[in-house]
Structure formats: structure tokens, C-alpha cells
């Protein structure tokens, strides 16, 4: 089940000698790490699901398509090498046309356990670009033409992104440098406040700073998409007001469905739609749960989808599953102090799961999402909008 016909089996850094040129780790399986998710679709529904994925532009607004070590205890050691592996084999089976790849971000801990260091982020981007330059299946996306070309050529487009602007510190010109490195989307803050604005874990939200306004204006001028997924509520609202272009919430859900700081309140969701922006529905472990489905699964995530469609309009909803290849739950526990996971998820008690059934990794997400939409009576046109059309429309105005 794939339209990625150009994939020929390339693996990350295969142009080098393992164990000589770089340190090796036993990595997680990209395929079949967990049992296949069965929605009980009949033959006609399966055929329609396959057709919709293969024939149309499919865009993930937020994922981390990297492969992590099988042993969670070795993840920090792996990351410190600065040489993360892209899940090429998994992407080739994903059905995605393009993925907003959020790199290692705050976990690019090459020199610092705290992450978000400028040099480490550039190291991360440069190493990834070197690997990408040695193959021709995944193409770096610099504009909409690259997404269209990926669709036509059986490739997967990769949009370089950062979840926060923290590494630019107080230097607005660093946004230009990141753009020059290929970054086409960047968040305002990741949970903790920075020079631009407040993160969602802060008890008091000071909103967008004066420097943050300059940064938003610069991103608008450059054509860099702005994300507020991990920003505080007032900071989000300020960004919508200041930005002259649509603003994205690349991976979140509705606080009305699951009342935690990590989810967005109605006024923020509606303001995003009014800006012309798009929300990507989140599926990272223990984020987008629901009262009806408190054990995190595809069903929980789609409770957020249906609510947000009713609130924002279907033209403003997409998917940013926020998945990876490996133990995502273990990664969250490892980096809880860095990423503010516990603060962001403060709210109702929930049953911990080893993985999100139906949305465990980038390979399975969109086949299962489209299968759910087919099973629940959505039209082809509606499905095309939420799996890619809405994102493309917003990017036409942003980029």
C-alpha cells in the first residue's frame, strides 16, 4: 500500500562505514513493531481507502519520521551523536506525499542536556541534509512545487521544521539563516517561555513579546509558516492578531474534549480558523484522549477531529499525528523534564498505554485515518480536504 514508487531501499548513512565512521545502535523496527490495527473495514471500504490515499496529496502537518534505538536507555547517547536515522522504509509505505518533519528540536542534545541550543540545532539540520543529499527518494520541500513533484514522482517530500523559535534567542536574523538551511515552519515557544512569548506550561501567560512581534513579521516576510501548538493561550491569540498570514496549530486537539493545557480552548481554535489557518489533530501518547475513549487510540483522536470540524469548519482541520519510529511513551518519560510533558498533560487521570492503537507510527497513520473517515461516511471531497487539501490551501498563502 504505497505510492512511493521511487524508493529503492536506501538506509540512512549507508554511504559511510558503520562502526568506523559513526557509532551504531540497534534501532527499532520501522515496520510491524506493533500489531496491525484492524478497523473491520469490508473489501469495498478498503479499496476506497487505498484509492483515496494513493491518488491524492496527503500531508502530515507534524511528525518525527526518525528511527530511535530499540533500547530506550540509549536514546540520549544516540542523540548526542547528532546522527539520527530517517525511516525511509517506513515512509515508503506511509502513503504520505509530504511530512512536516520536526527534527530533534529540543532533544537535539548534542552538547547540552537542556536542548534548544543554536549550534546543536544547526548540527542536526546539517547532518540530516547530508544524508538526504545521498538519496533521491525523499526530497526536501522548499515550496509547493516540491510537494506537487513528490506526488507526481512517487517520492515523499520532507518539510524541515522546528517546534520552537527558542534557538534564535534575541537575534531576528537567525530566522533568515534557518530559512536558508531549508526550514519552512517554526513554532513560537515549546511549553517553556522564550524571548518570543509564553509556553503552555507557564502559570501566567505574558503573550507575544515585542521581539516576538518582530519575529512574526519576519517569518511573514520570508514565507515561513508559524506554529503555536505549544504556546500559551494568550500568546496564540496575539500571534493570530499580529500575523498577516494564516497561522498553523500543527499538532493539538480540543480542550473541551480533554481538559489539559496541551489541548487548545475553543477561542484559540476559532481564532486559528479566522486567520485562515489549519489545525493538525495530535496523536502523541496520552495527549488527545477523550471522556468517551480515555484509553488513547485512533477513536480518542477522532473524537477531537469531529469536535474541531464542527467548531472550526472542515476547511480548517487536518492531521499532525506527531508519531515516530520507536517507543514514544519511553521517549516522553526520558525527556519529561526537558519537554515539560507532565505539566502539559496535567488534568484528568488516564490509563497509560504502551502505544496509541491505530496511530503508533508514521507508516500506519493515514491509512487508518482515511479508513476511519470512509467507515464513518465522509465524502471523497471532505477526505481530500483533511488529508492534504486544507494544508496546501494555507501554504499557498503562507509560502
GROMACS .gro file of C-alpha atoms in nm:
model
  399
    1UNK     CA    1   0.000   0.000   0.000
    2UNK     CA    2   0.217   0.285  -0.121
    3UNK     CA    3   0.255   0.540  -0.396
    4UNK     CA    4   0.624   0.596  -0.314
    5UNK     CA    5   0.746   0.412  -0.622
    6UNK     CA    6   1.090   0.573  -0.627
    7UNK     CA    7   1.215   0.409  -0.307
    8UNK     CA    8   1.497   0.163  -0.382
    9UNK     CA    9   1.595   0.052  -0.032
   10UNK     CA   10   1.828   0.329   0.083
   11UNK     CA   11   1.910   0.339   0.456
   12UNK     CA   12   2.045   0.637   0.647
   13UNK     CA   13   2.421   0.693   0.620
   14UNK     CA   14   2.475   0.384   0.405
   15UNK     CA   15   2.739   0.582   0.215
   16UNK     CA   16   2.957   0.553   0.528
   17UNK     CA   17   3.108   0.256   0.714
   18UNK     CA   18   2.905   0.165   1.026
   19UNK     CA   19   3.114   0.135   1.340
   20UNK     CA   20   3.402   0.315   1.172
   21UNK     CA   21   3.261   0.645   1.051
   22UNK     CA   22   2.983   0.658   1.308
   23UNK     CA   23   2.864   0.482   1.621
   24UNK     CA   24   2.593   0.222   1.567
   25UNK     CA   25   2.284   0.138   1.772
   26UNK     CA   26   2.025  -0.137   1.743
   27UNK     CA   27   1.731   0.058   1.606
   28UNK     CA   28   1.357  -0.001   1.640
   29UNK     CA   29   1.166  -0.170   1.359
   30UNK     CA   30   1.010   0.071   1.113
   31UNK     CA   31   0.753  -0.186   1.005
   32UNK     CA   32   0.546  -0.427   1.215
   33UNK     CA   33   0.676  -0.304   1.554
   34UNK     CA   34   0.320  -0.340   1.685
   35UNK     CA   35   0.026  -0.550   1.560
   36UNK     CA   36  -0.166  -0.418   1.261
   37UNK     CA   37  -0.473  -0.214   1.360
   38UNK     CA   38  -0.798  -0.367   1.237
   39UNK     CA   39  -1.100  -0.138   1.195
   40UNK     CA   40  -1.312  -0.412   1.046
   41UNK     CA   41  -1.340  -0.249   0.702
   42UNK     CA   42  -1.502  -0.452   0.428
   43UNK     CA   43  -1.343  -0.505   0.085
   44UNK     CA   44  -1.515  -0.203  -0.071
   45UNK     CA   45  -1.412   0.025   0.215
   46UNK     CA   46  -1.055  -0.099   0.199
   47UNK     CA   47  -1.038  -0.038  -0.175
   48UNK     CA   48  -1.178   0.314  -0.135
   49UNK     CA   49  -0.931   0.388   0.147
   50UNK     CA   50  -0.640   0.272  -0.065
   51UNK     CA   51  -0.756   0.477  -0.363
   52UNK     CA   52  -0.800   0.795  -0.161
   53UNK     CA   53  -0.452   0.768  -0.011
   54UNK     CA   54  -0.275   0.672  -0.331
   55UNK     CA   55  -0.447   0.917  -0.568
   56UNK     CA   56  -0.433   1.235  -0.361
   57UNK     CA   57  -0.184   1.466  -0.192
   58UNK     CA   58  -0.151   1.351   0.170
   59UNK     CA   59   0.026   1.583   0.414
   60UNK     CA   60   0.116   1.526   0.777
   61UNK     CA   61   0.135   1.863   0.950
   62UNK     CA   62   0.357   1.724   1.224
   63UNK     CA   63   0.565   1.408   1.266
   64UNK     CA   64   0.913   1.292   1.360
   65UNK     CA   65   0.990   1.024   1.099
   66UNK     CA   66   1.317   0.927   1.264
   67UNK     CA   67   1.411   0.583   1.393
   68UNK     CA   68   1.504   0.558   1.760
   69UNK     CA   69   1.708   0.290   1.941
   70UNK     CA   70   1.527  -0.024   2.048
   71UNK     CA   71   1.670   0.027   2.397
   72UNK     CA   72   1.510   0.345   2.535
   73UNK     CA   73   1.800   0.383   2.776
   74UNK     CA   74   2.032   0.451   2.483
   75UNK     CA   75   1.827   0.732   2.329
   76UNK     CA   76   2.027   1.016   2.487
   77UNK     CA   77   2.352   0.852   2.382
   78UNK     CA   78   2.215   0.810   2.029
   79UNK     CA   79   2.100   1.170   2.007
   80UNK     CA   80   2.436   1.303   2.129
   81UNK     CA   81   2.599   1.159   1.816
   82UNK     CA   82   2.394   1.410   1.614
   83UNK     CA   83   2.331   1.140   1.353
   84UNK     CA   84   1.963   1.043   1.368
   85UNK     CA   85   1.830   0.797   1.114
   86UNK     CA   86   1.538   0.873   0.885
   87UNK     CA   87   1.275   0.599   0.850
   88UNK     CA   88   1.297   0.570   0.472
   89UNK     CA   89   1.147   0.220   0.455
   90UNK     CA   90   0.859   0.325   0.678
   91UNK     CA   91   0.795   0.644   0.480
   92UNK     CA   92   0.784   0.442   0.158
   93UNK     CA   93   0.486   0.252   0.298
   94UNK     CA   94   0.311   0.550   0.459
   95UNK     CA   95   0.108   0.686   0.167
   96UNK     CA   96   0.220   1.037   0.260
   97UNK     CA   97   0.310   1.289  -0.008
   98UNK     CA   98   0.478   1.525   0.238
   99UNK     CA   99   0.555   1.530   0.607
  100UNK     CA  100   0.637   1.828   0.827
  101UNK     CA  101   0.947   1.677   0.988
  102UNK     CA  102   1.019   1.840   1.323
  103UNK     CA  103   1.374   1.710   1.353
  104UNK     CA  104   1.513   1.663   1.704
  105UNK     CA  105   1.421   2.014   1.823
  106UNK     CA  106   1.458   2.040   2.199
  107UNK     CA  107   1.604   1.690   2.210
  108UNK     CA  108   1.894   1.783   1.978
  109UNK     CA  109   2.111   1.748   2.287
  110UNK     CA  110   2.449   1.721   2.118
  111UNK     CA  111   2.622   1.950   2.368
  112UNK     CA  112   2.356   2.020   2.632
  113UNK     CA  113   2.101   1.808   2.815
  114UNK     CA  114   1.866   2.107   2.808
  115UNK     CA  115   1.839   2.120   2.429
  116UNK     CA  116   1.735   2.411   2.207
  117UNK     CA  117   2.095   2.529   2.155
  118UNK     CA  118   2.157   2.711   1.825
  119UNK     CA  119   2.470   2.514   1.734
  120UNK     CA  120   2.305   2.181   1.815
  121UNK     CA  121   2.001   2.258   1.601
  122UNK     CA  122   2.218   2.356   1.304
  123UNK     CA  123   2.426   2.041   1.357
  124UNK     CA  124   2.107   1.838   1.349
  125UNK     CA  125   1.977   2.003   1.033
  126UNK     CA  126   2.310   1.983   0.852
  127UNK     CA  127   2.358   1.614   0.929
  128UNK     CA  128   2.007   1.534   0.809
  129UNK     CA  129   2.057   1.733   0.489
  130UNK     CA  130   2.382   1.547   0.422
  131UNK     CA  131   2.203   1.213   0.449
  132UNK     CA  132   1.915   1.333   0.233
  133UNK     CA  133   2.160   1.452  -0.032
  134UNK     CA  134   2.283   1.095  -0.080
  135UNK     CA  135   1.948   0.956  -0.193
  136UNK     CA  136   1.665   1.059  -0.426
  137UNK     CA  137   1.352   0.913  -0.270
  138UNK     CA  138   1.284   1.175   0.000
  139UNK     CA  139   1.306   1.529  -0.134
  140UNK     CA  140   1.344   1.840   0.080
  141UNK     CA  141   1.044   2.069   0.035
  142UNK     CA  142   1.128   2.434  -0.025
  143UNK     CA  143   0.792   2.526  -0.176
  144UNK     CA  144   0.462   2.390  -0.301
  145UNK     CA  145   0.621   2.284  -0.631
  146UNK     CA  146   0.822   2.025  -0.438
  147UNK     CA  147   0.508   1.876  -0.284
  148UNK     CA  148   0.346   1.851  -0.625
  149UNK     CA  149   0.662   1.698  -0.771
  150UNK     CA  150   0.677   1.441  -0.491
  151UNK     CA  151   0.317   1.345  -0.568
  152UNK     CA  152   0.391   1.305  -0.938
  153UNK     CA  153   0.724   1.124  -0.899
  154UNK     CA  154   0.645   0.866  -0.632
  155UNK     CA  155   0.852   1.042  -0.367
  156UNK     CA  156   0.792   1.172  -0.017
  157UNK     CA  157   0.852   1.542   0.050
  158UNK     CA  158   1.011   1.643   0.378
  159UNK     CA  159   0.939   1.989   0.521
  160UNK     CA  160   1.209   2.091   0.769
  161UNK     CA  161   1.051   2.235   1.083
  162UNK     CA  162   1.130   2.343   1.437
  163UNK     CA  163   0.876   2.325   1.718
  164UNK     CA  164   1.004   2.645   1.881
  165UNK     CA  165   1.198   2.959   1.799
  166UNK     CA  166   1.399   2.928   2.120
  167UNK     CA  167   1.736   2.880   1.940
  168UNK     CA  168   1.718   3.223   1.773
  169UNK     CA  169   1.747   3.383   2.120
  170UNK     CA  170   1.717   3.760   2.058
  171UNK     CA  171   1.851   3.762   1.701
  172UNK     CA  172   1.577   3.800   1.442
  173UNK     CA  173   1.823   3.748   1.154
  174UNK     CA  174   1.867   3.389   1.269
  175UNK     CA  175   1.523   3.324   1.120
  176UNK     CA  176   1.673   3.411   0.780
  177UNK     CA  177   1.961   3.169   0.844
  178UNK     CA  178   1.719   2.890   0.931
  179UNK     CA  179   1.522   2.966   0.616
  180UNK     CA  180   1.846   2.941   0.422
  181UNK     CA  181   1.904   2.598   0.574
  182UNK     CA  182   1.561   2.495   0.442
  183UNK     CA  183   1.340   2.544   0.749
  184UNK     CA  184   0.989   2.629   0.629
  185UNK     CA  185   0.788   2.615   0.953
  186UNK     CA  186   0.873   2.715   1.309
  187UNK     CA  187   0.688   2.727   1.638
  188UNK     CA  188   0.678   3.025   1.871
  189UNK     CA  189   0.752   2.854   2.204
  190UNK     CA  190   0.774   2.496   2.326
  191UNK     CA  191   0.598   2.470   2.663
  192UNK     CA  192   0.850   2.698   2.838
  193UNK     CA  193   0.860   3.069   2.759
  194UNK     CA  194   1.134   3.222   2.546
  195UNK     CA  195   1.214   3.564   2.401
  196UNK     CA  196   0.910   3.548   2.170
  197UNK     CA  197   0.630   3.452   2.406
  198UNK     CA  198   0.489   3.220   2.669
  199UNK     CA  199   0.475   2.845   2.657
  200UNK     CA  200   0.171   2.644   2.760
  201UNK     CA  201   0.322   2.508   3.084
  202UNK     CA  202   0.363   2.856   3.235
  203UNK     CA  203   0.120   2.954   3.511
  204UNK     CA  204   0.095   3.307   3.371
  205UNK     CA  205   0.087   3.383   3.001
  206UNK     CA  206   0.253   3.713   2.913
  207UNK     CA  207   0.152   3.689   2.549
  208UNK     CA  208   0.367   3.770   2.248
  209UNK     CA  209   0.664   3.993   2.335
  210UNK     CA  210   0.783   4.296   2.140
  211UNK     CA  211   1.060   4.079   1.998
  212UNK     CA  212   0.804   3.809   1.924
  213UNK     CA  213   0.611   4.056   1.710
  214UNK     CA  214   0.928   4.133   1.515
  215UNK     CA  215   0.987   3.761   1.468
  216UNK     CA  216   0.631   3.702   1.343
  217UNK     CA  217   0.669   3.990   1.096
  218UNK     CA  218   1.000   3.845   0.973
  219UNK     CA  219   0.853   3.497   0.927
  220UNK     CA  220   0.567   3.653   0.728
  221UNK     CA  221   0.815   3.835   0.504
  222UNK     CA  222   1.029   3.526   0.447
  223UNK     CA  223   0.738   3.294   0.386
  224UNK     CA  224   0.798   3.072   0.689
  225UNK     CA  225   0.490   2.908   0.838
  226UNK     CA  226   0.420   2.984   1.205
  227UNK     CA  227   0.308   2.719   1.455
  228UNK     CA  228   0.159   2.785   1.801
  229UNK     CA  229   0.096   2.427   1.915
  230UNK     CA  230   0.298   2.459   2.237
  231UNK     CA  231   0.232   2.825   2.308
  232UNK     CA  232   0.018   2.968   2.587
  233UNK     CA  233  -0.339   3.066   2.504
  234UNK     CA  234  -0.283   3.443   2.506
  235UNK     CA  235   0.037   3.408   2.309
  236UNK     CA  236  -0.158   3.212   2.048
  237UNK     CA  237  -0.424   3.482   2.025
  238UNK     CA  238  -0.159   3.753   1.994
  239UNK     CA  239   0.010   3.566   1.708
  240UNK     CA  240  -0.319   3.534   1.520
  241UNK     CA  241  -0.370   3.909   1.559
  242UNK     CA  242  -0.018   4.012   1.453
  243UNK     CA  243   0.039   3.771   1.165
  244UNK     CA  244  -0.069   3.889   0.821
  245UNK     CA  245  -0.072   3.529   0.701
  246UNK     CA  246  -0.257   3.218   0.820
  247UNK     CA  247  -0.116   3.059   1.135
  248UNK     CA  248  -0.094   2.684   1.196
  249UNK     CA  249  -0.161   2.474   1.502
  250UNK     CA  250   0.027   2.177   1.364
  251UNK     CA  251  -0.047   1.926   1.640
  252UNK     CA  252  -0.307   1.970   1.912
  253UNK     CA  253  -0.669   1.893   1.995
  254UNK     CA  254  -0.968   2.041   2.176
  255UNK     CA  255  -0.953   2.123   2.546
  256UNK     CA  256  -1.332   2.085   2.553
  257UNK     CA  257  -1.280   1.716   2.477
  258UNK     CA  258  -0.979   1.658   2.705
  259UNK     CA  259  -0.911   1.939   2.958
  260UNK     CA  260  -0.532   1.969   2.968
  261UNK     CA  261  -0.303   2.263   2.882
  262UNK     CA  262  -0.173   2.064   2.584
  263UNK     CA  263  -0.511   2.089   2.413
  264UNK     CA  264  -0.649   2.420   2.281
  265UNK     CA  265  -0.955   2.609   2.410
  266UNK     CA  266  -1.238   2.700   2.175
  267UNK     CA  267  -1.144   3.066   2.140
  268UNK     CA  268  -0.794   2.975   2.020
  269UNK     CA  269  -0.926   2.716   1.777
  270UNK     CA  270  -1.179   2.959   1.632
  271UNK     CA  271  -0.918   3.235   1.604
  272UNK     CA  272  -0.692   2.996   1.413
  273UNK     CA  273  -0.971   2.932   1.163
  274UNK     CA  274  -1.043   3.304   1.135
  275UNK     CA  275  -0.676   3.363   1.048
  276UNK     CA  276  -0.719   3.121   0.759
  277UNK     CA  277  -0.505   2.869   0.944
  278UNK     CA  278  -0.528   2.495   0.994
  279UNK     CA  279  -0.526   2.267   1.298
  280UNK     CA  280  -0.347   1.933   1.276
  281UNK     CA  281  -0.506   1.680   1.509
  282UNK     CA  282  -0.247   1.540   1.753
  283UNK     CA  283  -0.193   1.173   1.841
  284UNK     CA  284   0.125   1.154   2.053
  285UNK     CA  285   0.076   0.921   2.351
  286UNK     CA  286  -0.154   1.047   2.627
  287UNK     CA  287  -0.236   1.381   2.464
  288UNK     CA  288  -0.562   1.373   2.265
  289UNK     CA  289  -0.770   1.144   2.484
  290UNK     CA  290  -1.145   1.182   2.535
  291UNK     CA  291  -1.401   1.104   2.801
  292UNK     CA  292  -1.564   0.856   2.563
  293UNK     CA  293  -1.231   0.690   2.482
  294UNK     CA  294  -0.994   0.753   2.777
  295UNK     CA  295  -0.764   0.470   2.664
  296UNK     CA  296  -0.570   0.652   2.394
  297UNK     CA  297  -0.639   0.519   2.046
  298UNK     CA  298  -0.750   0.625   1.699
  299UNK     CA  299  -1.103   0.656   1.837
  300UNK     CA  300  -0.991   0.908   2.101
  301UNK     CA  301  -0.814   1.117   1.839
  302UNK     CA  302  -1.112   1.118   1.606
  303UNK     CA  303  -1.333   1.248   1.889
  304UNK     CA  304  -1.115   1.560   1.873
  305UNK     CA  305  -1.142   1.565   1.494
  306UNK     CA  306  -1.520   1.562   1.486
  307UNK     CA  307  -1.545   1.829   1.755
  308UNK     CA  308  -1.298   2.059   1.579
  309UNK     CA  309  -1.468   2.015   1.242
  310UNK     CA  310  -1.797   2.126   1.400
  311UNK     CA  311  -1.628   2.421   1.574
  312UNK     CA  312  -1.384   2.544   1.310
  313UNK     CA  313  -1.527   2.418   0.983
  314UNK     CA  314  -1.386   2.123   0.790
  315UNK     CA  315  -1.173   2.359   0.578
  316UNK     CA  316  -0.953   2.430   0.879
  317UNK     CA  317  -0.883   2.082   1.014
  318UNK     CA  318  -0.610   1.838   0.914
  319UNK     CA  319  -0.383   1.588   1.090
  320UNK     CA  320  -0.044   1.626   1.262
  321UNK     CA  321  -0.014   1.285   1.431
  322UNK     CA  322   0.324   1.355   1.596
  323UNK     CA  323   0.448   0.998   1.567
  324UNK     CA  324   0.792   0.839   1.532
  325UNK     CA  325   0.960   0.501   1.484
  326UNK     CA  326   1.024   0.359   1.829
  327UNK     CA  327   0.894   0.373   2.185
  328UNK     CA  328   0.724   0.714   2.200
  329UNK     CA  329   0.597   0.658   2.555
  330UNK     CA  330   0.951   0.575   2.668
  331UNK     CA  331   1.085   0.886   2.493
  332UNK     CA  332   0.832   1.106   2.674
  333UNK     CA  333   0.936   0.964   3.009
  334UNK     CA  334   1.304   1.013   2.928
  335UNK     CA  335   1.262   1.377   2.829
  336UNK     CA  336   0.981   1.475   3.065
  337UNK     CA  337   1.199   1.729   3.247
  338UNK     CA  338   1.322   1.879   2.918
  339UNK     CA  339   0.994   1.894   2.732
  340UNK     CA  340   0.751   1.976   3.012
  341UNK     CA  341   0.541   1.670   2.931
  342UNK     CA  342   0.393   1.628   3.278
  343UNK     CA  343   0.295   1.994   3.311
  344UNK     CA  344   0.134   2.000   2.967
  345UNK     CA  345  -0.075   1.689   3.042
  346UNK     CA  346  -0.193   1.791   3.389
  347UNK     CA  347  -0.564   1.712   3.409
  348UNK     CA  348  -0.789   1.406   3.434
  349UNK     CA  349  -0.647   1.070   3.533
  350UNK     CA  350  -0.597   0.828   3.249
  351UNK     CA  351  -0.481   0.474   3.186
  352UNK     CA  352  -0.130   0.463   3.046
  353UNK     CA  353  -0.093   0.274   2.718
  354UNK     CA  354   0.225   0.132   2.564
  355UNK     CA  355   0.133   0.299   2.233
  356UNK     CA  356  -0.161   0.468   2.061
  357UNK     CA  357  -0.353   0.192   1.885
  358UNK     CA  358  -0.401   0.281   1.518
  359UNK     CA  359  -0.162   0.578   1.525
  360UNK     CA  360   0.161   0.432   1.655
  361UNK     CA  361   0.397   0.536   1.376
  362UNK     CA  362   0.415   0.745   1.057
  363UNK     CA  363   0.360   0.442   0.835
  364UNK     CA  364   0.015   0.346   0.957
  365UNK     CA  365  -0.139   0.682   1.042
  366UNK     CA  366  -0.304   0.799   0.722
  367UNK     CA  367  -0.432   0.461   0.605
  368UNK     CA  368  -0.607   0.424   0.941
  369UNK     CA  369  -0.728   0.785   0.948
  370UNK     CA  370  -0.873   0.758   0.598
  371UNK     CA  371  -1.019   0.418   0.680
  372UNK     CA  372  -1.199   0.571   0.979
  373UNK     CA  373  -1.332   0.856   0.765
  374UNK     CA  374  -1.453   0.612   0.499
  375UNK     CA  375  -1.619   0.393   0.761
  376UNK     CA  376  -1.796   0.695   0.914
  377UNK     CA  377  -1.948   0.823   0.593
  378UNK     CA  378  -1.729   1.117   0.493
  379UNK     CA  379  -1.733   1.206   0.124
  380UNK     CA  380  -1.429   1.184  -0.102
  381UNK     CA  381  -1.411   1.565  -0.120
  382UNK     CA  382  -1.421   1.602   0.258
  383UNK     CA  383  -1.149   1.341   0.299
  384UNK     CA  384  -0.928   1.509   0.036
  385UNK     CA  385  -0.955   1.835   0.228
  386UNK     CA  386  -0.850   1.699   0.567
  387UNK     CA  387  -0.567   1.474   0.447
  388UNK     CA  388  -0.392   1.742   0.242
  389UNK     CA  389  -0.609   1.995   0.065
  390UNK     CA  390  -0.652   2.225   0.362
  391UNK     CA  391  -0.278   2.236   0.430
  392UNK     CA  392  -0.197   2.311   0.066
  393UNK     CA  393  -0.453   2.593   0.062
  394UNK     CA  394  -0.297   2.754   0.371
  395UNK     CA  395   0.056   2.713   0.237
  396UNK     CA  396  -0.042   2.886  -0.086
  397UNK     CA  397  -0.099   3.195   0.126
  398UNK     CA  398   0.197   3.146   0.365
  399UNK     CA  399   0.484   3.038   0.143
   0.00000   0.00000   0.00000
